[in-house]
JSON list of C-alpha atoms in Angstrom, two decimals:
[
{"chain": "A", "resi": 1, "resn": "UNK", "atom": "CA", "xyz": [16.55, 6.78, -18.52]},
{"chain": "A", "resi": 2, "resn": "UNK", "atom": "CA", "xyz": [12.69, 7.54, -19.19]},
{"chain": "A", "resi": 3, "resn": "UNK", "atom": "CA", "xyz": [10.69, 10.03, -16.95]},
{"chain": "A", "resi": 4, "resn": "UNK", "atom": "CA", "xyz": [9.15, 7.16, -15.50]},
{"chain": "A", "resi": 5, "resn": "UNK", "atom": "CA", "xyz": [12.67, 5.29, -14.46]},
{"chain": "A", "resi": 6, "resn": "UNK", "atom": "CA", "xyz": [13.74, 8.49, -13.08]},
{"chain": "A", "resi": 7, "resn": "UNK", "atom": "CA", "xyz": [10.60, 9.17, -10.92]},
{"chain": "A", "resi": 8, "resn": "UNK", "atom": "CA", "xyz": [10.74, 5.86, -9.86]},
{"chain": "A", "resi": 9, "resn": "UNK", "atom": "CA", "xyz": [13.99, 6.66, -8.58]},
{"chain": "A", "resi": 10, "resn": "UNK", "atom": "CA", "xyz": [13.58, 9.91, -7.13]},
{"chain": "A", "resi": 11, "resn": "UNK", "atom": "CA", "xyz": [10.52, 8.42, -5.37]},
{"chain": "A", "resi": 12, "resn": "UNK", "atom": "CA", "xyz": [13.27, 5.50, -3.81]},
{"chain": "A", "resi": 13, "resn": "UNK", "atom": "CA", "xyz": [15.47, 8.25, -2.16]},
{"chain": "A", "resi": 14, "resn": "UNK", "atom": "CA", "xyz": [13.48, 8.39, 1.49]},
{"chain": "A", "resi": 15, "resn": "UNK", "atom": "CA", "xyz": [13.47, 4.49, 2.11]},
{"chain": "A", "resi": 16, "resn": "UNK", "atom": "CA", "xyz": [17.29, 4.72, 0.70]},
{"chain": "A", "resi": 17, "resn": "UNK", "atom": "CA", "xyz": [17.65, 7.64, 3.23]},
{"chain": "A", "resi": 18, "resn": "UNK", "atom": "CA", "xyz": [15.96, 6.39, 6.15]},
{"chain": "A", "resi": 19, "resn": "UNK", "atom": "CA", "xyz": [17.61, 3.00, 5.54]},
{"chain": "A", "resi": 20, "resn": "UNK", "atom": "CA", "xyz": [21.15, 4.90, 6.51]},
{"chain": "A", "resi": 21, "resn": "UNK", "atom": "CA", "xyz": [18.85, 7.15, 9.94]},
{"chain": "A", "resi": 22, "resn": "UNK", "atom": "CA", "xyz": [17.94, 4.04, 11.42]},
{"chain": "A", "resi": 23, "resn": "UNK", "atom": "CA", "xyz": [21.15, 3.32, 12.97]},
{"chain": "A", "resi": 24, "resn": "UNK", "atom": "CA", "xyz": [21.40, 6.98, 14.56]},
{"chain": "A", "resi": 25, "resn": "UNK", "atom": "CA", "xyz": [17.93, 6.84, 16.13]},
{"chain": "A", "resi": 26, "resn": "UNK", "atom": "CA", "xyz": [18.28, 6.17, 19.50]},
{"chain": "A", "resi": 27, "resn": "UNK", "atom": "CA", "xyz": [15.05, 5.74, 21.76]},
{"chain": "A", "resi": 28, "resn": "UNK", "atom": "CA", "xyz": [16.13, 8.89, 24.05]},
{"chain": "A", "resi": 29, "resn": "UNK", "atom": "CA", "xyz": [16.11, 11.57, 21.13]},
{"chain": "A", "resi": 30, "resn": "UNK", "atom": "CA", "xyz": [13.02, 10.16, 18.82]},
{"chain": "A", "resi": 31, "resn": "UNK", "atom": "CA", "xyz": [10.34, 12.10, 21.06]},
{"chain": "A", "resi": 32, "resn": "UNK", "atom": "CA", "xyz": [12.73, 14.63, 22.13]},
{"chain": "A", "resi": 33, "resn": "UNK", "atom": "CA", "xyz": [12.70, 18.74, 21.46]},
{"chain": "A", "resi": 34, "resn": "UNK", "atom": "CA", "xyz": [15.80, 19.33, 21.56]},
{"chain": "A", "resi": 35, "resn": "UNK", "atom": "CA", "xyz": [16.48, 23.36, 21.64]},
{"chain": "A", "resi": 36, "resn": "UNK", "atom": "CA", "xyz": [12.47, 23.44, 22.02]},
{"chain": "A", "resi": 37, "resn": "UNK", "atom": "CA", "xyz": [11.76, 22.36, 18.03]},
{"chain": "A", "resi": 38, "resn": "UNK", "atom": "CA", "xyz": [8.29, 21.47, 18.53]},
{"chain": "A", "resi": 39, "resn": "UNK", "atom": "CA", "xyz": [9.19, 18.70, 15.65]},
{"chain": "A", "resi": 40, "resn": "UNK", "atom": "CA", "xyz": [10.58, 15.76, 17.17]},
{"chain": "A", "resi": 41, "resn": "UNK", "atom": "CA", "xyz": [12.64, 12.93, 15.31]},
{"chain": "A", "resi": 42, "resn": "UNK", "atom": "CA", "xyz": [9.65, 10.77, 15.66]},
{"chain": "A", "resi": 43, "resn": "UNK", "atom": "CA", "xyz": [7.30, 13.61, 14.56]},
{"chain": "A", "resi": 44, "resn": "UNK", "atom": "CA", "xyz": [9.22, 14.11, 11.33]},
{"chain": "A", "resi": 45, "resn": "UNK", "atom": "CA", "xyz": [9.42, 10.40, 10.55]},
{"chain": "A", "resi": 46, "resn": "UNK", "atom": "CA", "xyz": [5.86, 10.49, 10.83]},
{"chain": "A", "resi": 47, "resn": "UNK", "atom": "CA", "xyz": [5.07, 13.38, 8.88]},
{"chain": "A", "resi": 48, "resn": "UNK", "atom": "CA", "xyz": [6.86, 12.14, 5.97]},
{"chain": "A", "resi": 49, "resn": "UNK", "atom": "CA", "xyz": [5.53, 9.22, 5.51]},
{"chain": "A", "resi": 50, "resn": "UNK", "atom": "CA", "xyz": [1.89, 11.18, 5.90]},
{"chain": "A", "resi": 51, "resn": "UNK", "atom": "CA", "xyz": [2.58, 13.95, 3.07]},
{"chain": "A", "resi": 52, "resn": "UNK", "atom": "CA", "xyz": [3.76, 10.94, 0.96]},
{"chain": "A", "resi": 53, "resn": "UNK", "atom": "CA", "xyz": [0.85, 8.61, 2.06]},
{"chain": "A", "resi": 54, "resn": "UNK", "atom": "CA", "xyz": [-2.14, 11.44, 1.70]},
{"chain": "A", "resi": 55, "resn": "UNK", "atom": "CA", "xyz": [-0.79, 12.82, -1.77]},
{"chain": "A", "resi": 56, "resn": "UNK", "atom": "CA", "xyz": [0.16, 9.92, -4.00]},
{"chain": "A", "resi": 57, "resn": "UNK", "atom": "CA", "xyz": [-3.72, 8.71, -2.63]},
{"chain": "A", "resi": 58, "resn": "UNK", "atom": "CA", "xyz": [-5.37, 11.58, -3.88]},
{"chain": "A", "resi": 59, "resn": "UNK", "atom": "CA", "xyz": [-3.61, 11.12, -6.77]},
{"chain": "A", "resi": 60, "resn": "UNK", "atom": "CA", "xyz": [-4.06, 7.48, -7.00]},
{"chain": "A", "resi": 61, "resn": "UNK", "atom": "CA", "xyz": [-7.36, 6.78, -5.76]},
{"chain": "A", "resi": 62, "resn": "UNK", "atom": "CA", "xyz": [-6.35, 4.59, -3.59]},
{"chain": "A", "resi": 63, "resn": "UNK", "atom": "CA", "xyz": [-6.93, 4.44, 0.28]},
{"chain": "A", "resi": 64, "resn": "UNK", "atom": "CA", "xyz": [-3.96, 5.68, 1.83]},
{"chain": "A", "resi": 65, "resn": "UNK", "atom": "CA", "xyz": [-1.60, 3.10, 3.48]},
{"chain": "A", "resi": 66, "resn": "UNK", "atom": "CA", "xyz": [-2.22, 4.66, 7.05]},
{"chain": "A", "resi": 67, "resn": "UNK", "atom": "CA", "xyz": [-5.50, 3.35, 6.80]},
{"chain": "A", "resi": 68, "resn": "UNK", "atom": "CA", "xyz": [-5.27, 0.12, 4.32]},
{"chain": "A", "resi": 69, "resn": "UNK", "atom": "CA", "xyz": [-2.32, -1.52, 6.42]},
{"chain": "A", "resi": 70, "resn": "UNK", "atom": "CA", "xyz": [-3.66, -0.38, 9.77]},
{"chain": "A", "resi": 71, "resn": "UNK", "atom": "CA", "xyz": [-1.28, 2.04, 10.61]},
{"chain": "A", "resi": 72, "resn": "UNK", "atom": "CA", "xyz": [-3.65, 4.29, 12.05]},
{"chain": "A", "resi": 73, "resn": "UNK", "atom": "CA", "xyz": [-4.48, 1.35, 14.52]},
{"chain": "A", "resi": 74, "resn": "UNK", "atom": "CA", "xyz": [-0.68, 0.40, 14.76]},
{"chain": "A", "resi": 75, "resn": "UNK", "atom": "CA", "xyz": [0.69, 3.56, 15.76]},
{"chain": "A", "resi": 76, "resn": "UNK", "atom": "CA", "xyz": [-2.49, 4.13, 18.30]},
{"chain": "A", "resi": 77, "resn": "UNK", "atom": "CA", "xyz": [-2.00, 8.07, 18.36]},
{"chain": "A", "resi": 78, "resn": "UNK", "atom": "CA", "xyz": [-5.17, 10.43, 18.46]},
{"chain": "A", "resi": 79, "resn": "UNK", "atom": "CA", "xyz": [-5.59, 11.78, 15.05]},
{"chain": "A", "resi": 80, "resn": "UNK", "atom": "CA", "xyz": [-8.14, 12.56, 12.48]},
{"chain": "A", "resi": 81, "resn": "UNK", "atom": "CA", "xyz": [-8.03, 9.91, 9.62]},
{"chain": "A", "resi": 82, "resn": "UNK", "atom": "CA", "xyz": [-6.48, 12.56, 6.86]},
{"chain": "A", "resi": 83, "resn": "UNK", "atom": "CA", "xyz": [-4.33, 14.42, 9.65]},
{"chain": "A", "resi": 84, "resn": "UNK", "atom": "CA", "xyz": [-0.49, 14.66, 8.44]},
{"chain": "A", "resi": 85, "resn": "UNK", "atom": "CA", "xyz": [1.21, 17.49, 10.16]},
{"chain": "A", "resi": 86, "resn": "UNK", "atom": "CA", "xyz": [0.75, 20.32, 8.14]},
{"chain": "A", "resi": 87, "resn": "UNK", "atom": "CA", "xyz": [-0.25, 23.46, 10.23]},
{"chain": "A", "resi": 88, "resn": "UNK", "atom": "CA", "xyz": [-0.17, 22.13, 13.37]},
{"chain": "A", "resi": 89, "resn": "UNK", "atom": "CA", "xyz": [0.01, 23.87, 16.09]},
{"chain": "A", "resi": 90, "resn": "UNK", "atom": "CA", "xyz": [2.91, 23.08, 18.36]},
{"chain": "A", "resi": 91, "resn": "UNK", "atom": "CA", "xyz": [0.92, 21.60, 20.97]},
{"chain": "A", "resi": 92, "resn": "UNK", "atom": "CA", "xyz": [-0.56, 19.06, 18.23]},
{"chain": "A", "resi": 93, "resn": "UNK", "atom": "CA", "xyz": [2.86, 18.10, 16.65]},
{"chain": "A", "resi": 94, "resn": "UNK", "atom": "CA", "xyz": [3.89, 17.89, 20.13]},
{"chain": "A", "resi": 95, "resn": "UNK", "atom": "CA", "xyz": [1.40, 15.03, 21.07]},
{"chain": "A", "resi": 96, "resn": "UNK", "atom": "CA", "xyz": [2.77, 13.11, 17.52]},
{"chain": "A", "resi": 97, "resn": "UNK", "atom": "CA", "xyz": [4.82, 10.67, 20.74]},
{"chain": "A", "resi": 98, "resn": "UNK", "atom": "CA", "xyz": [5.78, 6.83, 18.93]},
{"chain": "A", "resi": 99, "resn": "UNK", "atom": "CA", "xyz": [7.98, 5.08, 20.88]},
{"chain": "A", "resi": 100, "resn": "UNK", "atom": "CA", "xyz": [8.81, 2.19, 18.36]},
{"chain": "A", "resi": 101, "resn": "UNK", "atom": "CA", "xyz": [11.36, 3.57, 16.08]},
{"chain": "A", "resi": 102, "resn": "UNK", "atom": "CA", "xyz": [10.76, 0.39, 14.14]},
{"chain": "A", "resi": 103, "resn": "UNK", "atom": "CA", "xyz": [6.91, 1.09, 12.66]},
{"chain": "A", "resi": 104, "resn": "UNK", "atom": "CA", "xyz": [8.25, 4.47, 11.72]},
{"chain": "A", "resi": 105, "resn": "UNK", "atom": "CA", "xyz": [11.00, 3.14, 9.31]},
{"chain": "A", "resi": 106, "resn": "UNK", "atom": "CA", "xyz": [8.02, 0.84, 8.38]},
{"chain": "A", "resi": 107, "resn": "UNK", "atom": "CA", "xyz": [5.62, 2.64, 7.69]},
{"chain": "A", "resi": 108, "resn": "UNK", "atom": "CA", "xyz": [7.50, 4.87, 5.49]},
{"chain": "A", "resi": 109, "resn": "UNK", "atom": "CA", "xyz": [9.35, 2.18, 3.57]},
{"chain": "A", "resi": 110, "resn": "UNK", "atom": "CA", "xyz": [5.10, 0.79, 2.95]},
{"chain": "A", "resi": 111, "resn": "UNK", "atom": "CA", "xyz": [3.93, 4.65, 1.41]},
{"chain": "A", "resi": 112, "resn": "UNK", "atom": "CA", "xyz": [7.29, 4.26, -0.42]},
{"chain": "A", "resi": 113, "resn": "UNK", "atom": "CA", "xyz": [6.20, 1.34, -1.87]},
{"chain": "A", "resi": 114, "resn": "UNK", "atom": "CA", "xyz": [2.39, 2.26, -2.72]},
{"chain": "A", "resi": 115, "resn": "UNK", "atom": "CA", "xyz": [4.39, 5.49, -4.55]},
{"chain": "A", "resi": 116, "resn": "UNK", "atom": "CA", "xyz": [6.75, 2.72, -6.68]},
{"chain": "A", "resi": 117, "resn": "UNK", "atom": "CA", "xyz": [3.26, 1.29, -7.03]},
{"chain": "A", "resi": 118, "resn": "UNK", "atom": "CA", "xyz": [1.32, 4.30, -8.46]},
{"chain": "A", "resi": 119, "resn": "UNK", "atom": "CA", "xyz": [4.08, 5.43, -10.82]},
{"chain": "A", "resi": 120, "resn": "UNK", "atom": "CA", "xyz": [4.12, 1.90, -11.99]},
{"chain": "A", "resi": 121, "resn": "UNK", "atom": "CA", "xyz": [0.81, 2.55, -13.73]},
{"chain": "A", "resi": 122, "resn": "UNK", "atom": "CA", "xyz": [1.82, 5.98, -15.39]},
{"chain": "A", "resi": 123, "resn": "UNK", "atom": "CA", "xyz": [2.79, 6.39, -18.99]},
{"chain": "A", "resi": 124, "resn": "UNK", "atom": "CA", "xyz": [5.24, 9.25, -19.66]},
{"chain": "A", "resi": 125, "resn": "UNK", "atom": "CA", "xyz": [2.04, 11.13, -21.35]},
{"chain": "A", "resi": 126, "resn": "UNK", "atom": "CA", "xyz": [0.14, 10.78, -17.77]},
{"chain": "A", "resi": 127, "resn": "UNK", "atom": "CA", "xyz": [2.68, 13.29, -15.88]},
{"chain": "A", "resi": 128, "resn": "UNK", "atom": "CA", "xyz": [1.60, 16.32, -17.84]},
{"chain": "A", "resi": 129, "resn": "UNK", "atom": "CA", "xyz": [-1.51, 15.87, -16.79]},
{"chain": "A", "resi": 130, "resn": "UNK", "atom": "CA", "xyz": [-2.74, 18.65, -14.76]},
{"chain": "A", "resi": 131, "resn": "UNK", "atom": "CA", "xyz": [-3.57, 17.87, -11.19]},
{"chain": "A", "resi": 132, "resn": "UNK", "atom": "CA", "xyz": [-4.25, 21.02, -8.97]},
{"chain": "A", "resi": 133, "resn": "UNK", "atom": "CA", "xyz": [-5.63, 24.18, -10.53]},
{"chain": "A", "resi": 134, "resn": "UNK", "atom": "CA", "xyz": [-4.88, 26.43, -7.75]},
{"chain": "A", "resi": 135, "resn": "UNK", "atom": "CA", "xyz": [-1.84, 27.15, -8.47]},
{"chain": "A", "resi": 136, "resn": "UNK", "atom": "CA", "xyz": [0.25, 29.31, -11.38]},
{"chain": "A", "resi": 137, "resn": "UNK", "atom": "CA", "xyz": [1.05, 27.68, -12.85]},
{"chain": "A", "resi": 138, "resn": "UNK", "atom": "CA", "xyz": [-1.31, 24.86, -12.76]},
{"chain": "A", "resi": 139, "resn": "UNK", "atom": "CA", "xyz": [0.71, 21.42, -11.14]},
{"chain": "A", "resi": 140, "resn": "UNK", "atom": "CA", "xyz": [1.09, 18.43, -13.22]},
{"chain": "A", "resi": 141, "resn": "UNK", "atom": "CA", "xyz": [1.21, 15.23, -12.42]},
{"chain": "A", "resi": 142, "resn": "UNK", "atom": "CA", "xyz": [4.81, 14.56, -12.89]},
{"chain": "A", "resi": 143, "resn": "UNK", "atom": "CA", "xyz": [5.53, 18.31, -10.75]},
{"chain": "A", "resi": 144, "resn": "UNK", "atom": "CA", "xyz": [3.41, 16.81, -7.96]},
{"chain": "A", "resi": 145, "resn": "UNK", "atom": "CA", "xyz": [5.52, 13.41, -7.94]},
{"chain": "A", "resi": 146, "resn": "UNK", "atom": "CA", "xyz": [8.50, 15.82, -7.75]},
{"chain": "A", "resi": 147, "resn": "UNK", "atom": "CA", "xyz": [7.42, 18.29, -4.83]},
{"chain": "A", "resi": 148, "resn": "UNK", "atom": "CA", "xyz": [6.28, 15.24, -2.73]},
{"chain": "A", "resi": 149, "resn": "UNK", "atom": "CA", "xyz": [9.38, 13.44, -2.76]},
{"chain": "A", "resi": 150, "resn": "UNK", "atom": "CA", "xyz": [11.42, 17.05, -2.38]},
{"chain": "A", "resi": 151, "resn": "UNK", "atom": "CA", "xyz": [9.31, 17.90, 0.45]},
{"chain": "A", "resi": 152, "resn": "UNK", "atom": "CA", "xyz": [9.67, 14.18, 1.96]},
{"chain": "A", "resi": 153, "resn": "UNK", "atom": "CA", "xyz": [13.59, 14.50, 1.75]},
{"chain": "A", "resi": 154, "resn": "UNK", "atom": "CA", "xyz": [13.82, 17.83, 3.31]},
{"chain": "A", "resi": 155, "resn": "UNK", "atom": "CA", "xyz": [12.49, 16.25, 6.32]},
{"chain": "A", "resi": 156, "resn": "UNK", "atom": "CA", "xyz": [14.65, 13.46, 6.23]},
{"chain": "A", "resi": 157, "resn": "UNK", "atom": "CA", "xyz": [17.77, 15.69, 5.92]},
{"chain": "A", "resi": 158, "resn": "UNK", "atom": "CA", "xyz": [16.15, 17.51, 9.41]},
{"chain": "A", "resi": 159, "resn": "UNK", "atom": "CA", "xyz": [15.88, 14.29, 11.27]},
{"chain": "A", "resi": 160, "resn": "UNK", "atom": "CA", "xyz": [19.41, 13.53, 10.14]},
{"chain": "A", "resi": 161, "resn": "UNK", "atom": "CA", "xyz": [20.51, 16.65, 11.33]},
{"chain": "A", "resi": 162, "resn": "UNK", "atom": "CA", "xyz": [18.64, 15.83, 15.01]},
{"chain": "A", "resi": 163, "resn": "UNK", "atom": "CA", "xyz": [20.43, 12.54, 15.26]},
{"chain": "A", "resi": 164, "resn": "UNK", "atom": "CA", "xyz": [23.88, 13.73, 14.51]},
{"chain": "A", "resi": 165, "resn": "UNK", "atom": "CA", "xyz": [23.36, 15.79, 17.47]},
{"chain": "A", "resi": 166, "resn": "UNK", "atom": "CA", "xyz": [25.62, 15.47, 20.68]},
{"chain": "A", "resi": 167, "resn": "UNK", "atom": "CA", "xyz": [23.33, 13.58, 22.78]},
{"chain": "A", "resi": 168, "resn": "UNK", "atom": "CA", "xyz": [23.16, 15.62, 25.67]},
{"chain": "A", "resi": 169, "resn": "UNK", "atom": "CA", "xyz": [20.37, 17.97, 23.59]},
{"chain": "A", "resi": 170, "resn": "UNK", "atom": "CA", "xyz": [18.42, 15.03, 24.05]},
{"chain": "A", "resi": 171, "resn": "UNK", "atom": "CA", "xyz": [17.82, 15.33, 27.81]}
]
């Protein structure tokens, strides 16, 4: 397997994962804090698709999906057009609230897809390419494909976590 077969797979793993949540998401625990997390189910489903959706752009130079498939209209929540979750204050990832399970899954499987999309039109020279300066040592392409899907999957693993939950946390 080439470095572009494998990222290709490793970029696969969140639809793969959230394929398996979407059974365990019931509508009572996706906007619920349950032990006062300020990240909900829903807020987490969210930001993941978001980190995925705002890096592989700036990498791609490509308008992100949230705007280009009218997510940003879809979901209807309050938010500025590059917002994605990081450092928010609990009172902002508090007001993340989607009650349709279904555009979540949706709109992660569609950044998913722009990702598949992306790496499609890298040659195994293109991931040493060096992205991001500000950092030592300096990020590479291929390192920022990584971290992305790593960060992505974390997530997933808490929202797994959430909905294996007894469900009385949930009220």
């Amino acid at each position: 397997m080439d470095a572009i077969e494998l990222l290709k797979d490793l970029a696969n793993r969140p639809s793969e994962v959230a394929a398996r949540l979407k059974d365990r998401v019931r509508d009572e625990m996706l906007n619920a804090h349950p032990g006062e997390h300020d990240n909900s189910v829903a807020w987490l489903l969210w930001h993941t698709a978001r980190e995925i959706d705002e890096q592989v752009s700036a990498l791609s130079g490509q308008e992100t999906v949230w705007v280009s498939q009218n997510f940003d209209e879809r979901f209807g929540l309050d938010l500025e057009p590059h917002e994605l979750g990081f450092g928010q204050s609990a009172e902002r990832a508090r007001s993340i609230v989607v009650d349709d399970a279904g555009l979540l899954f949706e709109h992660l499987d569609a950044v998913v897809a722009a990702e598949q999309d992306y790496i499609d039109t890298l040659g195994p020279a293109d991931l040493d390419d060096i992205i991001d300066e500000q950092w030592d040592p300096p990020v590479s392409r291929g390192a920022r494909l990584v971290s992305v899907t790593e960060d992505a999957l974390q997530h997933l693993g808490q929202a797994t976590y959430l909905t294996g939950m007894d469900a009385s946390v949930f009220r």
